[in-house]
Amino acid sequence: MDVSNTPATVTWTETPEGPSVRLIDQTCLPGELVLKDCYALEEVCEAIKSLRVRGAPAIGCSAALGVALAVYTSGADCTRELISVVEDAAKQLAATRPTAVNLFWALERMRQLAQQSASLPPEAFRQVLLEEAQRIVDDDIDRCRRIGQYGAELILEGANILTHCNAGALATAGYGTALGIIRAAHQQGKDIHVWADETRPLLQGARLTAWELAQEGIPCTVICDSVAASLMQMGKVDCVVVGADRIAANGDVANKIGTYAVAIAAARHEIPFYVVAPLSTLDFSLATGQEIPIEQRSPEEVCYLADRVTEPICPEGADVYNPAFDVTPAELIAAIITEVGIARQPLAASLAGLSGEDSSAGFGSSS
Ligand code: MRU
């Protein structure tokens, strides 16, 4: 996290029990701020699958640290064996969640470095991989800050901004993407207010976005997802800002389920709809968003309001459809804000132009 007194979203931590990938367990928020230490690759995989750590950039950072953890906890004493450990760890991590391309981007960076480091002795190999994972984490915070600077100019004094899901410090290594530009506008002294969609079924907006904004004293009102369109109709929304899990070459954007509905409503009311993401979220190997794999999650997330502590809200055995993401077509998007600038319509050409400015960003690292 990048909020004073709040621990980092995910870090490498040396503990008396050994090295750990330490993360804020987001399933416990907003009730409790719990730090979870993952001492084994399997625990990192479980944390990603169960959304203890979530949000596209944070998933990528956790996966990179997970690969480093696998080589540090392996007893292998030759580098060739350690390369197999990396390959195996990458396979397990890649199977956790299919949609956010940052996961595959980060794993590809770790795999490539492992191959290039084949001539190193085992201890140096371990060290080089850990440094790369830490670089991915540090770069992510830096990219978010740069995004914030570009994006804040789009947020006008007095703006009412609607956001969906959580694209904040919790969804990245720190600072956030969509919430990063809100944070930057607030730090510039702009008097702004945020409408946070609750984001059914897992309530990332109500639980996480509202919590993060409260930490910084940014005015925020939580709404049921079904309220957004009527607020727009009443003239109470000036712009929409959301994050992204994967952006295809034509500018189509996969993000949390419900984002498409918000984009349609914004278009109907001529409200600018902005997507905010680092270049590691671009997947130029996919021509359009129709090719983006959409994660399907358990029916229980829909049937129970709070982790099975309540009675089910559906009759037993009800058929449930629970996609975690949807795709917003490029034509509904006014701009995509990245760390190297703002892509505008036509998005395909604009994104291609911007991406040429940062060769370190990985493109086409599809699952
Ligand atoms: O299922 P989640 O909580 O991982 O979904 C997160 C989102 O959809 C975010 O909007 C996206 O990852 C961007 S995070 C900067």
PDB file of N, CA and C in Angstrom, residues 161-167 179 193-211 213 220-232 237 239-242 255-263 265 273 326:
ATOM      1  N   ILE A 161     -16.845  11.434  -9.284  1.00  0.00           N
ATOM      2  CA  ILE A 161     -16.219  10.384 -10.093  1.00  0.00           C
ATOM      3  C   ILE A 161     -16.820   9.039  -9.697  1.00  0.00           C
ATOM      4  N   LEU A 162     -17.247   8.264 -10.683  1.00  0.00           N
ATOM      5  CA  LEU A 162     -17.770   6.934 -10.357  1.00  0.00           C
ATOM      6  C   LEU A 162     -16.711   5.879 -10.678  1.00  0.00           C
ATOM      7  N   THR A 163     -16.513   4.930  -9.762  1.00  0.00           N
ATOM      8  CA  THR A 163     -15.578   3.831 -10.027  1.00  0.00           C
ATOM      9  C   THR A 163     -16.239   2.492  -9.696  1.00  0.00           C
ATOM     10  N   HIS A 164     -15.706   1.447 -10.290  1.00  0.00           N
ATOM     11  CA  HIS A 164     -16.271   0.098 -10.144  1.00  0.00           C
ATOM     12  C   HIS A 164     -15.149  -0.830  -9.688  1.00  0.00           C
ATOM     13  N   CYS A 165     -15.452  -1.714  -8.749  1.00  0.00           N
ATOM     14  CA  CYS A 165     -14.465  -2.642  -8.199  1.00  0.00           C
ATOM     15  C   CYS A 165     -13.423  -1.880  -7.393  1.00  0.00           C
ATOM     16  N   ASN A 166     -12.210  -2.421  -7.290  1.00  0.00           N
ATOM     17  CA  ASN A 166     -11.118  -1.722  -6.609  1.00  0.00           C
ATOM     18  C   ASN A 166      -9.895  -1.762  -7.491  1.00  0.00           C
ATOM     19  N   ALA A 167      -9.488  -0.571  -7.925  1.00  0.00           N
ATOM     20  CA  ALA A 167      -8.244  -0.432  -8.706  1.00  0.00           C
ATOM     21  C   ALA A 167      -7.342   0.529  -7.950  1.00  0.00           C
ATOM     22  N   LEU A 179      -7.711   4.471  -8.771  1.00  0.00           N
ATOM     23  CA  LEU A 179      -7.679   5.257  -7.529  1.00  0.00           C
ATOM     24  C   LEU A 179      -6.399   6.078  -7.441  1.00  0.00           C
ATOM     25  N   HIS A 193     -15.250  14.013  -5.189  1.00  0.00           N
ATOM     26  CA  HIS A 193     -16.073  13.039  -4.456  1.00  0.00           C
ATOM     27  C   HIS A 193     -16.209  11.783  -5.330  1.00  0.00           C
ATOM     28  N   VAL A 194     -16.147  10.623  -4.684  1.00  0.00           N
ATOM     29  CA  VAL A 194     -16.183   9.351  -5.413  1.00  0.00           C
ATOM     30  C   VAL A 194     -17.474   8.586  -5.102  1.00  0.00           C
ATOM     31  N   TRP A 195     -18.125   8.103  -6.157  1.00  0.00           N
ATOM     32  CA  TRP A 195     -19.201   7.117  -6.035  1.00  0.00           C
ATOM     33  C   TRP A 195     -18.561   5.749  -6.220  1.00  0.00           C
ATOM     34  N   ALA A 196     -18.614   4.898  -5.204  1.00  0.00           N
ATOM     35  CA  ALA A 196     -18.002   3.560  -5.311  1.00  0.00           C
ATOM     36  C   ALA A 196     -19.099   2.516  -5.492  1.00  0.00           C
ATOM     37  N   ASP A 197     -19.159   1.900  -6.680  1.00  0.00           N
ATOM     38  CA  ASP A 197     -20.077   0.768  -6.886  1.00  0.00           C
ATOM     39  C   ASP A 197     -19.700  -0.334  -5.888  1.00  0.00           C
ATOM     40  N   GLU A 198     -20.679  -0.929  -5.248  1.00  0.00           N
ATOM     41  CA  GLU A 198     -20.356  -1.980  -4.260  1.00  0.00           C
ATOM     42  C   GLU A 198     -19.618  -3.160  -4.920  1.00  0.00           C
ATOM     43  N   THR A 199     -20.001  -3.489  -6.171  1.00  0.00           N
ATOM     44  CA  THR A 199     -19.335  -4.539  -6.963  1.00  0.00           C
ATOM     45  C   THR A 199     -19.655  -5.952  -6.470  1.00  0.00           C
ATOM     46  N   ARG A 200     -20.889  -6.347  -6.696  1.00  0.00           N
ATOM     47  CA  ARG A 200     -21.305  -7.730  -6.430  1.00  0.00           C
ATOM     48  C   ARG A 200     -20.570  -8.661  -7.399  1.00  0.00           C
ATOM     49  N   PRO A 201     -20.262  -9.905  -7.034  1.00  0.00           N
ATOM     50  CA  PRO A 201     -20.648 -10.499  -5.757  1.00  0.00           C
ATOM     51  C   PRO A 201     -19.624 -10.346  -4.629  1.00  0.00           C
ATOM     52  N   LEU A 202     -18.374  -9.996  -4.917  1.00  0.00           N
ATOM     53  CA  LEU A 202     -17.374 -10.048  -3.841  1.00  0.00           C
ATOM     54  C   LEU A 202     -17.132  -8.693  -3.170  1.00  0.00           C
ATOM     55  N   LEU A 203     -17.855  -7.666  -3.639  1.00  0.00           N
ATOM     56  CA  LEU A 203     -17.921  -6.392  -2.917  1.00  0.00           C
ATOM     57  C   LEU A 203     -16.583  -5.658  -2.783  1.00  0.00           C
ATOM     58  N   GLN A 204     -15.755  -5.754  -3.819  1.00  0.00           N
ATOM     59  CA  GLN A 204     -14.468  -5.063  -3.754  1.00  0.00           C
ATOM     60  C   GLN A 204     -14.642  -3.547  -3.605  1.00  0.00           C
ATOM     61  N   GLY A 205     -15.728  -3.012  -4.186  1.00  0.00           N
ATOM     62  CA  GLY A 205     -15.958  -1.563  -4.088  1.00  0.00           C
ATOM     63  C   GLY A 205     -16.341  -1.163  -2.674  1.00  0.00           C
ATOM     64  N   ALA A 206     -17.331  -1.871  -2.114  1.00  0.00           N
ATOM     65  CA  ALA A 206     -17.817  -1.537  -0.764  1.00  0.00           C
ATOM     66  C   ALA A 206     -16.744  -1.826   0.283  1.00  0.00           C
ATOM     67  N   ARG A 207     -16.059  -2.969   0.149  1.00  0.00           N
ATOM     68  CA  ARG A 207     -15.117  -3.381   1.194  1.00  0.00           C
ATOM     69  C   ARG A 207     -13.777  -2.681   1.066  1.00  0.00           C
ATOM     70  N   LEU A 208     -13.274  -2.561  -0.165  1.00  0.00           N
ATOM     71  CA  LEU A 208     -11.873  -2.164  -0.347  1.00  0.00           C
ATOM     72  C   LEU A 208     -11.715  -0.716  -0.810  1.00  0.00           C
ATOM     73  N   THR A 209     -12.484  -0.333  -1.852  1.00  0.00           N
ATOM     74  CA  THR A 209     -12.351   1.046  -2.353  1.00  0.00           C
ATOM     75  C   THR A 209     -12.774   2.039  -1.266  1.00  0.00           C
ATOM     76  N   ALA A 210     -13.914   1.769  -0.614  1.00  0.00           N
ATOM     77  CA  ALA A 210     -14.387   2.689   0.430  1.00  0.00           C
ATOM     78  C   ALA A 210     -13.386   2.742   1.586  1.00  0.00           C
ATOM     79  N   TRP A 211     -12.781   1.600   1.907  1.00  0.00           N
ATOM     80  CA  TRP A 211     -11.789   1.548   2.994  1.00  0.00           C
ATOM     81  C   TRP A 211     -10.550   2.369   2.635  1.00  0.00           C
ATOM     82  N   LEU A 213     -10.190   4.799   0.425  1.00  0.00           N
ATOM     83  CA  LEU A 213     -10.433   6.237   0.305  1.00  0.00           C
ATOM     84  C   LEU A 213     -10.617   6.861   1.690  1.00  0.00           C
ATOM     85  N   CYS A 220     -16.241   9.704  -0.185  1.00  0.00           N
ATOM     86  CA  CYS A 220     -16.690   8.552  -0.987  1.00  0.00           C
ATOM     87  C   CYS A 220     -18.060   8.108  -0.508  1.00  0.00           C
ATOM     88  N   THR A 221     -18.926   7.780  -1.452  1.00  0.00           N
ATOM     89  CA  THR A 221     -20.255   7.254  -1.128  1.00  0.00           C
ATOM     90  C   THR A 221     -20.399   5.900  -1.818  1.00  0.00           C
ATOM     91  N   VAL A 222     -20.744   4.876  -1.053  1.00  0.00           N
ATOM     92  CA  VAL A 222     -20.929   3.533  -1.626  1.00  0.00           C
ATOM     93  C   VAL A 222     -22.358   3.416  -2.159  1.00  0.00           C
ATOM     94  N   ILE A 223     -22.489   2.854  -3.352  1.00  0.00           N
ATOM     95  CA  ILE A 223     -23.819   2.650  -3.936  1.00  0.00           C
ATOM     96  C   ILE A 223     -23.963   1.190  -4.376  1.00  0.00           C
ATOM     97  N   CYS A 224     -25.202   0.723  -4.414  1.00  0.00           N
ATOM     98  CA  CYS A 224     -25.455  -0.581  -5.040  1.00  0.00           C
ATOM     99  C   CYS A 224     -25.153  -0.429  -6.532  1.00  0.00           C
ATOM    100  N   ASP A 225     -24.695  -1.484  -7.154  1.00  0.00           N
ATOM    101  CA  ASP A 225     -24.332  -1.405  -8.575  1.00  0.00           C
ATOM    102  C   ASP A 225     -25.492  -0.869  -9.415  1.00  0.00           C
ATOM    103  N   SER A 226     -26.699  -1.220  -9.006  1.00  0.00           N
ATOM    104  CA  SER A 226     -27.880  -0.844  -9.790  1.00  0.00           C
ATOM    105  C   SER A 226     -28.213   0.645  -9.708  1.00  0.00           C
ATOM    106  N   VAL A 227     -27.491   1.397  -8.886  1.00  0.00           N
ATOM    107  CA  VAL A 227     -27.786   2.826  -8.703  1.00  0.00           C
ATOM    108  C   VAL A 227     -27.041   3.691  -9.730  1.00  0.00           C
ATOM    109  N   ALA A 228     -25.955   3.174 -10.285  1.00  0.00           N
ATOM    110  CA  ALA A 228     -25.050   4.001 -11.095  1.00  0.00           C
ATOM    111  C   ALA A 228     -25.766   4.731 -12.237  1.00  0.00           C
ATOM    112  N   ALA A 229     -26.578   3.998 -13.007  1.00  0.00           N
ATOM    113  CA  ALA A 229     -27.212   4.623 -14.175  1.00  0.00           C
ATOM    114  C   ALA A 229     -28.152   5.755 -13.754  1.00  0.00           C
ATOM    115  N   SER A 230     -28.855   5.558 -12.644  1.00  0.00           N
ATOM    116  CA  SER A 230     -29.809   6.605 -12.256  1.00  0.00           C
ATOM    117  C   SER A 230     -29.076   7.840 -11.749  1.00  0.00           C
ATOM    118  N   LEU A 231     -27.915   7.668 -11.123  1.00  0.00           N
ATOM    119  CA  LEU A 231     -27.110   8.837 -10.716  1.00  0.00           C
ATOM    120  C   LEU A 231     -26.666   9.624 -11.949  1.00  0.00           C
ATOM    121  N   MET A 232     -26.319   8.897 -12.994  1.00  0.00           N
ATOM    122  CA  MET A 232     -25.894   9.559 -14.245  1.00  0.00           C
ATOM    123  C   MET A 232     -27.067  10.344 -14.831  1.00  0.00           C
ATOM    124  N   VAL A 237     -22.854  12.443 -11.989  1.00  0.00           N
ATOM    125  CA  VAL A 237     -21.560  11.794 -12.277  1.00  0.00           C
ATOM    126  C   VAL A 237     -20.871  12.588 -13.389  1.00  0.00           C
ATOM    127  N   CYS A 239     -17.486  11.870 -14.433  1.00  0.00           N
ATOM    128  CA  CYS A 239     -16.667  10.946 -15.234  1.00  0.00           C
ATOM    129  C   CYS A 239     -16.630   9.599 -14.522  1.00  0.00           C
ATOM    130  N   VAL A 240     -16.251   8.576 -15.287  1.00  0.00           N
ATOM    131  CA  VAL A 240     -16.079   7.224 -14.729  1.00  0.00           C
ATOM    132  C   VAL A 240     -14.606   6.865 -14.878  1.00  0.00           C
ATOM    133  N   VAL A 241     -13.995   6.314 -13.826  1.00  0.00           N
ATOM    134  CA  VAL A 241     -12.631   5.787 -13.959  1.00  0.00           C
ATOM    135  C   VAL A 241     -12.601   4.362 -13.414  1.00  0.00           C
ATOM    136  N   VAL A 242     -12.066   3.457 -14.211  1.00  0.00           N
ATOM    137  CA  VAL A 242     -11.963   2.053 -13.798  1.00  0.00           C
ATOM    138  C   VAL A 242     -10.584   1.509 -14.175  1.00  0.00           C
ATOM    139  N   ASN A 255     -12.525  -6.025 -17.601  1.00  0.00           N
ATOM    140  CA  ASN A 255     -12.439  -5.567 -16.210  1.00  0.00           C
ATOM    141  C   ASN A 255     -13.575  -6.239 -15.433  1.00  0.00           C
ATOM    142  N   LYS A 256     -13.647  -5.954 -14.147  1.00  0.00           N
ATOM    143  CA  LYS A 256     -14.621  -6.587 -13.257  1.00  0.00           C
ATOM    144  C   LYS A 256     -16.022  -6.598 -13.839  1.00  0.00           C
ATOM    145  N   ILE A 257     -16.715  -7.723 -13.666  1.00  0.00           N
ATOM    146  CA  ILE A 257     -18.085  -7.860 -14.170  1.00  0.00           C
ATOM    147  C   ILE A 257     -18.936  -6.657 -13.702  1.00  0.00           C
ATOM    148  N   GLY A 258     -19.662  -6.102 -14.651  1.00  0.00           N
ATOM    149  CA  GLY A 258     -20.462  -4.904 -14.355  1.00  0.00           C
ATOM    150  C   GLY A 258     -19.877  -3.651 -14.974  1.00  0.00           C
ATOM    151  N   THR A 259     -18.609  -3.712 -15.374  1.00  0.00           N
ATOM    152  CA  THR A 259     -17.956  -2.539 -15.967  1.00  0.00           C
ATOM    153  C   THR A 259     -18.641  -2.166 -17.284  1.00  0.00           C
ATOM    154  N   TYR A 260     -18.985  -3.184 -18.084  1.00  0.00           N
ATOM    155  CA  TYR A 260     -19.625  -2.923 -19.386  1.00  0.00           C
ATOM    156  C   TYR A 260     -20.940  -2.167 -19.194  1.00  0.00           C
ATOM    157  N   ALA A 261     -21.723  -2.586 -18.204  1.00  0.00           N
ATOM    158  CA  ALA A 261     -23.013  -1.913 -17.945  1.00  0.00           C
ATOM    159  C   ALA A 261     -22.774  -0.442 -17.585  1.00  0.00           C
ATOM    160  N   VAL A 262     -21.740  -0.184 -16.806  1.00  0.00           N
ATOM    161  CA  VAL A 262     -21.414   1.204 -16.426  1.00  0.00           C
ATOM    162  C   VAL A 262     -21.025   1.993 -17.678  1.00  0.00           C
ATOM    163  N   ALA A 263     -20.256   1.365 -18.563  1.00  0.00           N
ATOM    164  CA  ALA A 263     -19.806   2.055 -19.786  1.00  0.00           C
ATOM    165  C   ALA A 263     -20.985   2.388 -20.697  1.00  0.00           C
ATOM    166  N   ALA A 265     -24.098   2.890 -19.742  1.00  0.00           N
ATOM    167  CA  ALA A 265     -24.849   3.982 -19.101  1.00  0.00           C
ATOM    168  C   ALA A 265     -24.109   5.310 -19.295  1.00  0.00           C
ATOM    169  N   PHE A 273     -15.734   8.016 -20.080  1.00  0.00           N
ATOM    170  CA  PHE A 273     -15.434   6.735 -19.429  1.00  0.00           C
ATOM    171  C   PHE A 273     -13.940   6.472 -19.618  1.00  0.00           C
ATOM    172  N   ASP A 326     -16.076  -8.792 -17.514  1.00  0.00           N
ATOM    173  CA  ASP A 326     -16.734  -8.617 -18.810  1.00  0.00           C
ATOM    174  C   ASP A 326     -15.829  -7.744 -19.681  1.00  0.00           C
TER     175      ASP A 326
END
